[in-house]
PDB file of C-alpha atoms in Angstrom:
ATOM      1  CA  UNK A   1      44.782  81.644-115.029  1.00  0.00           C
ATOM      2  CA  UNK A   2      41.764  83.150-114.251  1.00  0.00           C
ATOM      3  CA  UNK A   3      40.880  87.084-115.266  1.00  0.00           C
ATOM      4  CA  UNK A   4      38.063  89.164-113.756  1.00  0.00           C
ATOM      5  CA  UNK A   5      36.981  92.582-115.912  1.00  0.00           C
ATOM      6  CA  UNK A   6      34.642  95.476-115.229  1.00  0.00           C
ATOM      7  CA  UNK A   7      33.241  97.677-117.643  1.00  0.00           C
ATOM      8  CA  UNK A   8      33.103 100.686-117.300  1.00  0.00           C
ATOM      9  CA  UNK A   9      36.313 101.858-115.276  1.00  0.00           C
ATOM     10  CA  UNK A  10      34.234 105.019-114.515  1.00  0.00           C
ATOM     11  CA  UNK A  11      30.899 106.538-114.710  1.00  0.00           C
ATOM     12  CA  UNK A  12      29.283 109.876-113.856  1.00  0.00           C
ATOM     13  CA  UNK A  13      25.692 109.677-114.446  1.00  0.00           C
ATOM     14  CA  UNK A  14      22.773 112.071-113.779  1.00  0.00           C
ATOM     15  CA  UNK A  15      20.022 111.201-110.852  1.00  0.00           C
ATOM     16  CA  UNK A  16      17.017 109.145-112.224  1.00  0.00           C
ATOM     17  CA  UNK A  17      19.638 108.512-115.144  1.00  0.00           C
ATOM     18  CA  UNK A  18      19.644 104.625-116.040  1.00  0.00           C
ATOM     19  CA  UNK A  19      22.748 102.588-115.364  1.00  0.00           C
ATOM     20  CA  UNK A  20      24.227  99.236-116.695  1.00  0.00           C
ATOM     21  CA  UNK A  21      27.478  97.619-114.815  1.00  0.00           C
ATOM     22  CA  UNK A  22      29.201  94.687-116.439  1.00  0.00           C
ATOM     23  CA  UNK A  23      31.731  91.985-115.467  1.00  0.00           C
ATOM     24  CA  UNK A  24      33.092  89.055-116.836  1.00  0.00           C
ATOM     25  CA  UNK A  25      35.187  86.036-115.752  1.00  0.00           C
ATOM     26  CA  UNK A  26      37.838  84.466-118.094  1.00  0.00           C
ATOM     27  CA  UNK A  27      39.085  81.200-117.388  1.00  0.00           C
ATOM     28  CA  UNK A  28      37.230  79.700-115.095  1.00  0.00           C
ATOM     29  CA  UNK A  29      33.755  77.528-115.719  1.00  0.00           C
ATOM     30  CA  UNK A  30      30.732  77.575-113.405  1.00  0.00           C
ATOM     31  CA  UNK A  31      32.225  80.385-110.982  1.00  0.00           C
ATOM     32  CA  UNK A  32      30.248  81.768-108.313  1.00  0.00           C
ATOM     33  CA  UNK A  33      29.718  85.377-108.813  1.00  0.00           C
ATOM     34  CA  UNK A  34      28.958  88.341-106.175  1.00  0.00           C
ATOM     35  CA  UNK A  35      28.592  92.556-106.607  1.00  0.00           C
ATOM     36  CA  UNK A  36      29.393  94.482-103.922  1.00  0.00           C
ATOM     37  CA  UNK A  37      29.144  97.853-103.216  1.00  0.00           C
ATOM     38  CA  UNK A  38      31.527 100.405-101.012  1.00  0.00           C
ATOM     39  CA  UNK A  39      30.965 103.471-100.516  1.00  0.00           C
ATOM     40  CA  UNK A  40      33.599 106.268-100.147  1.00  0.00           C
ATOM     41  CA  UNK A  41      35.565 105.268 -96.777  1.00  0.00           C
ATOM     42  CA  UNK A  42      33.408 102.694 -96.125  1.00  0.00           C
ATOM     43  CA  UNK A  43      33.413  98.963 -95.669  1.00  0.00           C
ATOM     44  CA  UNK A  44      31.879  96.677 -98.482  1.00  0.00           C
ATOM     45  CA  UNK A  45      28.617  95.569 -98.716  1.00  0.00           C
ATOM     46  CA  UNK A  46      26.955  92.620-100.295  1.00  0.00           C
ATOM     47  CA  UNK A  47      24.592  93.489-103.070  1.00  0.00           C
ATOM     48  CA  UNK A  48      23.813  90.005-105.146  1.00  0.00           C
ATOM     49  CA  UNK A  49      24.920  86.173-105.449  1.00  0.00           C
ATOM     50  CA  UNK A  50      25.247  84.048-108.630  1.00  0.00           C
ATOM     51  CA  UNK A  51      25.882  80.329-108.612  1.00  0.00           C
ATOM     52  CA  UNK A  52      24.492  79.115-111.898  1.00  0.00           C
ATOM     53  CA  UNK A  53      23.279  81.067-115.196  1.00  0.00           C
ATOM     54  CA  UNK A  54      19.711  82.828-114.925  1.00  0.00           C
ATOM     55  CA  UNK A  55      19.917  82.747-111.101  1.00  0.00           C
ATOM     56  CA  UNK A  56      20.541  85.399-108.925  1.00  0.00           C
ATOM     57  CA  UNK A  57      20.227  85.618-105.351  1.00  0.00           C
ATOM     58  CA  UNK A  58      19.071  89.547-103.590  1.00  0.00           C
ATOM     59  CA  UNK A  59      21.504  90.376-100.538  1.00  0.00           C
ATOM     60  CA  UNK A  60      20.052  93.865 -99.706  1.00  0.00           C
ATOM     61  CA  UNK A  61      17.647  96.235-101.337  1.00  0.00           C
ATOM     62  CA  UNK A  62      19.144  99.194-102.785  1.00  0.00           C
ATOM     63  CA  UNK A  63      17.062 100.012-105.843  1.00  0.00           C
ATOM     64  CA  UNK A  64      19.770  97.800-107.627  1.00  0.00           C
ATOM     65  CA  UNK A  65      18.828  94.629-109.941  1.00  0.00           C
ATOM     66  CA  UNK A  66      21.397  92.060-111.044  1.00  0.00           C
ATOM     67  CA  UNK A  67      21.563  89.437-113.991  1.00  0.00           C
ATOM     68  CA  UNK A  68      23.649  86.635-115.029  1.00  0.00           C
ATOM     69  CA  UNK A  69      23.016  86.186-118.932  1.00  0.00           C
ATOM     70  CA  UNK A  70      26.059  84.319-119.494  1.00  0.00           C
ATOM     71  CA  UNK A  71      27.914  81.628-117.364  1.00  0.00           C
ATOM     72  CA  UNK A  72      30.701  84.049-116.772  1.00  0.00           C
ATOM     73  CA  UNK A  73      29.009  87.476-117.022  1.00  0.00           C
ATOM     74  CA  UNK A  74      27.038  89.456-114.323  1.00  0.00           C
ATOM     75  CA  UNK A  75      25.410  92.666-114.489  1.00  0.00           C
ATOM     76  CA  UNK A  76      24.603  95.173-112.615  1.00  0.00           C
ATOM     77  CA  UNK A  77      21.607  97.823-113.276  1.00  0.00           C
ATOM     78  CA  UNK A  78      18.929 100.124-112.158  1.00  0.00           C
ATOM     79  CA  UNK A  79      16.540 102.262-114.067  1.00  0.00           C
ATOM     80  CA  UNK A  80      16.583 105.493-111.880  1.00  0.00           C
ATOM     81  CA  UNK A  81      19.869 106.279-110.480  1.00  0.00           C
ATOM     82  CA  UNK A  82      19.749 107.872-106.834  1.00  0.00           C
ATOM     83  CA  UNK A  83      22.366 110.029-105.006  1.00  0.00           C
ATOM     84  CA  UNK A  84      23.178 107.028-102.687  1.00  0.00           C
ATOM     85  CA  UNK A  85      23.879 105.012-105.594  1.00  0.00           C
ATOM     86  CA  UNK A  86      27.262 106.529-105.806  1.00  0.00           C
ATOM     87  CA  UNK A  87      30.506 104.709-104.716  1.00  0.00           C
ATOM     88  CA  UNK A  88      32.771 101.588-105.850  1.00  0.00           C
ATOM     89  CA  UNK A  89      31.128  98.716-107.350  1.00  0.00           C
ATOM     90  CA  UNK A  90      33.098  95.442-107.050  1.00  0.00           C
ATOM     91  CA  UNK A  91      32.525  92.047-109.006  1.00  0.00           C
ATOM     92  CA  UNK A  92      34.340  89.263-107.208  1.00  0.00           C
ATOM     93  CA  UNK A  93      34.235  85.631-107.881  1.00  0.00           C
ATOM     94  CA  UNK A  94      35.097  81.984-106.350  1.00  0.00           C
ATOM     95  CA  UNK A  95      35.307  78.666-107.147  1.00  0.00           C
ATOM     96  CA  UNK A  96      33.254  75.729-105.473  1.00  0.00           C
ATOM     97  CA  UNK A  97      30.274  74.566-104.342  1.00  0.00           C
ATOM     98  CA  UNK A  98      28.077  75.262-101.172  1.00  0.00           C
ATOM     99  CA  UNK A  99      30.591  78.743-100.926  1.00  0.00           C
ATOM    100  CA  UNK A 100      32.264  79.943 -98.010  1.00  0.00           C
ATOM    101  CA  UNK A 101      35.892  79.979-100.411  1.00  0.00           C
ATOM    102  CA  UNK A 102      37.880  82.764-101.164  1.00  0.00           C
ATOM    103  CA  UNK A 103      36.925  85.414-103.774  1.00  0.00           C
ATOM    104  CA  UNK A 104      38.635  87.415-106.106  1.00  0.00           C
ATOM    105  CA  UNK A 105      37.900  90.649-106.898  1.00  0.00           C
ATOM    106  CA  UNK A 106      37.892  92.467-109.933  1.00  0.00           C
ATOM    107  CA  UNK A 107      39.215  96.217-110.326  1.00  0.00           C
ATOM    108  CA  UNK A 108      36.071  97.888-109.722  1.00  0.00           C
ATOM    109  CA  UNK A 109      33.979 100.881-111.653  1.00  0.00           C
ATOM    110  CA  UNK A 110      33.707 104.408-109.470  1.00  0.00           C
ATOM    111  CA  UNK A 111      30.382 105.363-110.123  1.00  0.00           C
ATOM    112  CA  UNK A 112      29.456 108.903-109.324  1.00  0.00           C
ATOM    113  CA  UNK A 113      26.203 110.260-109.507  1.00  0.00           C
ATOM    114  CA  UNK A 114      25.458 113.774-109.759  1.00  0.00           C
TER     115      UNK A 114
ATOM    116  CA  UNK B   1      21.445  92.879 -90.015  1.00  0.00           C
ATOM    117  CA  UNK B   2      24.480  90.947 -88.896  1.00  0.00           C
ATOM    118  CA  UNK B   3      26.916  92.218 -88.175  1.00  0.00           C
ATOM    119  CA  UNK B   4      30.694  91.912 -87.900  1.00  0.00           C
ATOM    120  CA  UNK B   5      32.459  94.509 -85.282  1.00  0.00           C
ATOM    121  CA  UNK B   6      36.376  95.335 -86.011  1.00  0.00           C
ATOM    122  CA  UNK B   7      38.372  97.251 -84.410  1.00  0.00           C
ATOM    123  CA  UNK B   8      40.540  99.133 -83.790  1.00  0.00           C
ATOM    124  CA  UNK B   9      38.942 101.626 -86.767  1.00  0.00           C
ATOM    125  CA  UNK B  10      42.333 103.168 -86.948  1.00  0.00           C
ATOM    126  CA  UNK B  11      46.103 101.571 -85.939  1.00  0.00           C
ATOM    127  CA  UNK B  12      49.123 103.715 -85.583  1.00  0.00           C
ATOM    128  CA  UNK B  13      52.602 101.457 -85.523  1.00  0.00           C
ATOM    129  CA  UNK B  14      56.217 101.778 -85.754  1.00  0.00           C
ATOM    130  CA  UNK B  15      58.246  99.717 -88.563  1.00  0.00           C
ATOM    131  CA  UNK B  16      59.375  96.577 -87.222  1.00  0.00           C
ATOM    132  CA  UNK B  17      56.540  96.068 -84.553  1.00  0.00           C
ATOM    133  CA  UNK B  18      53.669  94.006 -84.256  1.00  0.00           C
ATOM    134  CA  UNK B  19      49.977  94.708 -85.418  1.00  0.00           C
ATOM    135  CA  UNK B  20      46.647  93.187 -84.199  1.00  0.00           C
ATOM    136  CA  UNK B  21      43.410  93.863 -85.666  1.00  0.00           C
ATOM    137  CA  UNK B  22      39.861  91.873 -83.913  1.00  0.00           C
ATOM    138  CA  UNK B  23      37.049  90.929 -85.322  1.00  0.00           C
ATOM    139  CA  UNK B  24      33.817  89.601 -83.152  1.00  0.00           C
ATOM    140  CA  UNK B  25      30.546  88.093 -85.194  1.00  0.00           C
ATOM    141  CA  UNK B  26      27.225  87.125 -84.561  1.00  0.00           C
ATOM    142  CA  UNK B  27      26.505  84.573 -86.859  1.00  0.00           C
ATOM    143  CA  UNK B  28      27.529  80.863 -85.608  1.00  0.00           C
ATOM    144  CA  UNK B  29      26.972  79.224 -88.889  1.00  0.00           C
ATOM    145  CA  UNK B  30      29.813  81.227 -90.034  1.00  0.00           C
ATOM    146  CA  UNK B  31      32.466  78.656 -91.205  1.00  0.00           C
ATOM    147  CA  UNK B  32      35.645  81.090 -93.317  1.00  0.00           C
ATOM    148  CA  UNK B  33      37.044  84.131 -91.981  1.00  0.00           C
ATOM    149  CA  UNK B  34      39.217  85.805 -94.439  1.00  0.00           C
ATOM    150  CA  UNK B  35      40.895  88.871 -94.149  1.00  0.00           C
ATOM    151  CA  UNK B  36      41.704  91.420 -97.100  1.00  0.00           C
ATOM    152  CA  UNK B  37      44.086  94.045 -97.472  1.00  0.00           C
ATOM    153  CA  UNK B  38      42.796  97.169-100.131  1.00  0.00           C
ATOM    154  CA  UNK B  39      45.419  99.959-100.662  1.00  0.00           C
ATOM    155  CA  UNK B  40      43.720 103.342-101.868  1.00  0.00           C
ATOM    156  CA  UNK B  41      41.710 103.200-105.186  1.00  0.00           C
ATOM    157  CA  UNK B  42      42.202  99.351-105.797  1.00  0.00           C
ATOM    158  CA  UNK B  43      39.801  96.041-104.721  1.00  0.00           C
ATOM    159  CA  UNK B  44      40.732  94.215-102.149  1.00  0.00           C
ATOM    160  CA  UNK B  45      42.904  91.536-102.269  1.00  0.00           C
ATOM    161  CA  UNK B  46      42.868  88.099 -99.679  1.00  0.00           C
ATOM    162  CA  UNK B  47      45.871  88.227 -97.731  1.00  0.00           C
ATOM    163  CA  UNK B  48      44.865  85.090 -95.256  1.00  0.00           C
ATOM    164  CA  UNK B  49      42.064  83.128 -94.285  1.00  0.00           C
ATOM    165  CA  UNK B  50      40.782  80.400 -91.736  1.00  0.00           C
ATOM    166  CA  UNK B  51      37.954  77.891 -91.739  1.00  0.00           C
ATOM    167  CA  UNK B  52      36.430  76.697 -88.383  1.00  0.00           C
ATOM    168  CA  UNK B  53      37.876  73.758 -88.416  1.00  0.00           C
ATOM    169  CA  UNK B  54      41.007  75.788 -87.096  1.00  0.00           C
ATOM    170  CA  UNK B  55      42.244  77.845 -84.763  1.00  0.00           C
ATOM    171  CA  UNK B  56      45.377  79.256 -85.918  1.00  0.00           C
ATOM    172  CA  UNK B  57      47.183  80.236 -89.123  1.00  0.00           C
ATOM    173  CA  UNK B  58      50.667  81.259 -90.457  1.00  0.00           C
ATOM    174  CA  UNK B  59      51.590  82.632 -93.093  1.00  0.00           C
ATOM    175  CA  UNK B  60      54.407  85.031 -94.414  1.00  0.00           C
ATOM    176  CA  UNK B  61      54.507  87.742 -91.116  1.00  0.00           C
ATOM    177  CA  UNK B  62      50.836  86.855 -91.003  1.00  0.00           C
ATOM    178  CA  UNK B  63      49.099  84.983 -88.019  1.00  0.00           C
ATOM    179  CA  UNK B  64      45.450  84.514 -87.712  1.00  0.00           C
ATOM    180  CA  UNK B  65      43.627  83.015 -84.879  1.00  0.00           C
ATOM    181  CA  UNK B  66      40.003  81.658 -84.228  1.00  0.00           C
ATOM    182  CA  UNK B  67      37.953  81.415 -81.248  1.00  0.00           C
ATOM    183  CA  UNK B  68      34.480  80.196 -81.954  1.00  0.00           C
ATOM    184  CA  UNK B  69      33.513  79.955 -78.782  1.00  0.00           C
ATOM    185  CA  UNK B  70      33.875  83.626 -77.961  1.00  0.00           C
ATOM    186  CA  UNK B  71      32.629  84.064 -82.127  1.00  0.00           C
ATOM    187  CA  UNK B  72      36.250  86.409 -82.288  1.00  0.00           C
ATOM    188  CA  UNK B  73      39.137  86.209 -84.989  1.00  0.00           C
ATOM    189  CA  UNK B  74      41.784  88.382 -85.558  1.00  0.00           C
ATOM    190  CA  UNK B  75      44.553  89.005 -87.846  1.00  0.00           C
ATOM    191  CA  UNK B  76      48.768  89.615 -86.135  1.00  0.00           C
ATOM    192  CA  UNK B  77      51.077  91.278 -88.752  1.00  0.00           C
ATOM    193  CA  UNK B  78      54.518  91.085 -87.247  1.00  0.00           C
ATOM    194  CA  UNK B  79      57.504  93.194 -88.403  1.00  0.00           C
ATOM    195  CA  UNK B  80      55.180  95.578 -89.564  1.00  0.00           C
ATOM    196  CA  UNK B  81      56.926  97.663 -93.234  1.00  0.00           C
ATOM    197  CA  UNK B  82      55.753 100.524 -94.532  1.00  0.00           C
ATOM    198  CA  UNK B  83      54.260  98.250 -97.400  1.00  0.00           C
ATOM    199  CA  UNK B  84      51.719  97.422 -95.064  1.00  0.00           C
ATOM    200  CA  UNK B  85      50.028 100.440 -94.505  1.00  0.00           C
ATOM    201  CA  UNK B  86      46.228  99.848 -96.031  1.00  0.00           C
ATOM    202  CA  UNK B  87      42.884  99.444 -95.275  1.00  0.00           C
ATOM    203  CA  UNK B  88      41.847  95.747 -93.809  1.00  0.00           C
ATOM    204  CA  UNK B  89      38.845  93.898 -93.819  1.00  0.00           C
ATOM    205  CA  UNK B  90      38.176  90.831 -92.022  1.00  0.00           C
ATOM    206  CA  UNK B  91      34.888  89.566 -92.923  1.00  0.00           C
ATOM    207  CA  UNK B  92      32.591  85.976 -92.192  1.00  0.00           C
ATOM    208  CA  UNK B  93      31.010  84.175 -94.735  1.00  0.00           C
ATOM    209  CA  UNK B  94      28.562  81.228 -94.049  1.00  0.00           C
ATOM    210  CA  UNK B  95      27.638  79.829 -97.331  1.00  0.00           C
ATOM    211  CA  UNK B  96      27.399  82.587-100.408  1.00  0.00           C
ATOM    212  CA  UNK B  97      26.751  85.617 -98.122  1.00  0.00           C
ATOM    213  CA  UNK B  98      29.391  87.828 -96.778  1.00  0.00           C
ATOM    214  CA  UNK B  99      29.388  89.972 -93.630  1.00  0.00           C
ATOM    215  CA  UNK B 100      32.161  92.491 -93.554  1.00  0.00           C
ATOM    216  CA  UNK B 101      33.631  94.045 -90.946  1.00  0.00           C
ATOM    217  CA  UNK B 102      33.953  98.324 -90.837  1.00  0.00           C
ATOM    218  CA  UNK B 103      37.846  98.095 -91.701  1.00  0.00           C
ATOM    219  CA  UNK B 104      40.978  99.280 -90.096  1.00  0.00           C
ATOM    220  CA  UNK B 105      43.424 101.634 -91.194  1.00  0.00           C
ATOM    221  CA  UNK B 106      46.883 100.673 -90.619  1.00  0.00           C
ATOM    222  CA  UNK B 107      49.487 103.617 -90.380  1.00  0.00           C
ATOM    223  CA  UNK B 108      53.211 102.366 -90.116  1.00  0.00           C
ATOM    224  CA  UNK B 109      55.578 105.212 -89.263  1.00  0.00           C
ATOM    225  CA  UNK B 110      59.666 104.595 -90.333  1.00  0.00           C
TER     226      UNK B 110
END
């Protein structure tokens, strides 16, 4: 069976502090991997795409970067941390090719930025 | 951006009756619809999804349906439970981007 983890579970970080999100996927080769972003209340919001290692696809421009150093790791970061950076950051995963399958999220990190 | 429109933004039911939530898109190369149920503090979890190459969809008190034509999907929870209350998402995908929808909060009284 396949397991999805985020590290941290929580963060509260200073503005214009740095910030590093991780995930990883266990049992599953090759998945396709997404970061999303939801805000307090709010719907979810597409920040980056994965489908192989070393490639990763922008959604939207939030002062956000994204990595994928390992086949089943992703990571999220940004240098200077802004107020609007706060909210719930989601990894999420799927199987397949060409996408449009379902994906799985993971449990999320609360990221709060003071 | 596209966008997808759901409503209602709020739902108020009694147990035991039904529940409709509707979605409308924009994006015609939009080819899975699935819908997600996230309970406060947790990730959302898929409850039921279609592909275009259907129209309708059963599954455990769940019933989604598909019109393409009018680019409108929507999910029917019937015998509603307490259980149910949540936040749902529908949301579109066409290839590896995803399009969610503003969410609905389901309330079901006893």
């Amino acid at each position: 069976a396949q397991t999805i983890h985020q590290w941290p579970v929580a963060e509260i970080k200073a503005v214009g502090s740095p910030l590093s999100l991780g995930c990883t996927i266990k049992g599953k080769s090759s998945p396709n991997l997404y970061w999303y972003w939801q805000a307090t209340g709010g719907t979810l919001q597409q920040l980056f795409y994965s489908i192989t290692v070393g490639q990763v696809e922008s959604v939207v421009q939030l002062n956000l970067s994204a990595s994928r150093p390992k086949d089943d790791q992703f990571i999220l970061s940004t240098e200077k941390l802004l107020l609007s950076h706060s909210g719930f950051y989601l990894c999420a995963w799927s199987p397949g090719t060409g996408g449009s399958y379902e994906q799985y999220f993971g449990p999320g990190t609360r990221l709060t930025v003071l | 951006g596209e966008q997808v429109e759901q409503l209602p933004s709020i739902l108020r039911v009694q147990e035991g009756s039904s529940a409709s939530i509707n979605c409308t898109y924009e994006n015609s190369a939009s080819n899975y619809f699935p819908w997600y149920k996230q309970e406060p503090g947790e990730n959302p979890k898929l409850i039921i999804d279609i592909r275009s190459n259907m129209e309708r969809k059963q599954t455990q008190g769940l019933i989604v349906l598909l019109d393409k034509k009018a680019k409108r999907f929507s999910l029917h929870i019937t015998d509603t439970q307490p259980g149910d209350s949540a936040m749902y998402f529908c949301a579109t995908t066409g290839g590896y981007k995803v399009v969610f929808g503003s969410g609905t909060r389901l309330l079901v009284s006893p």
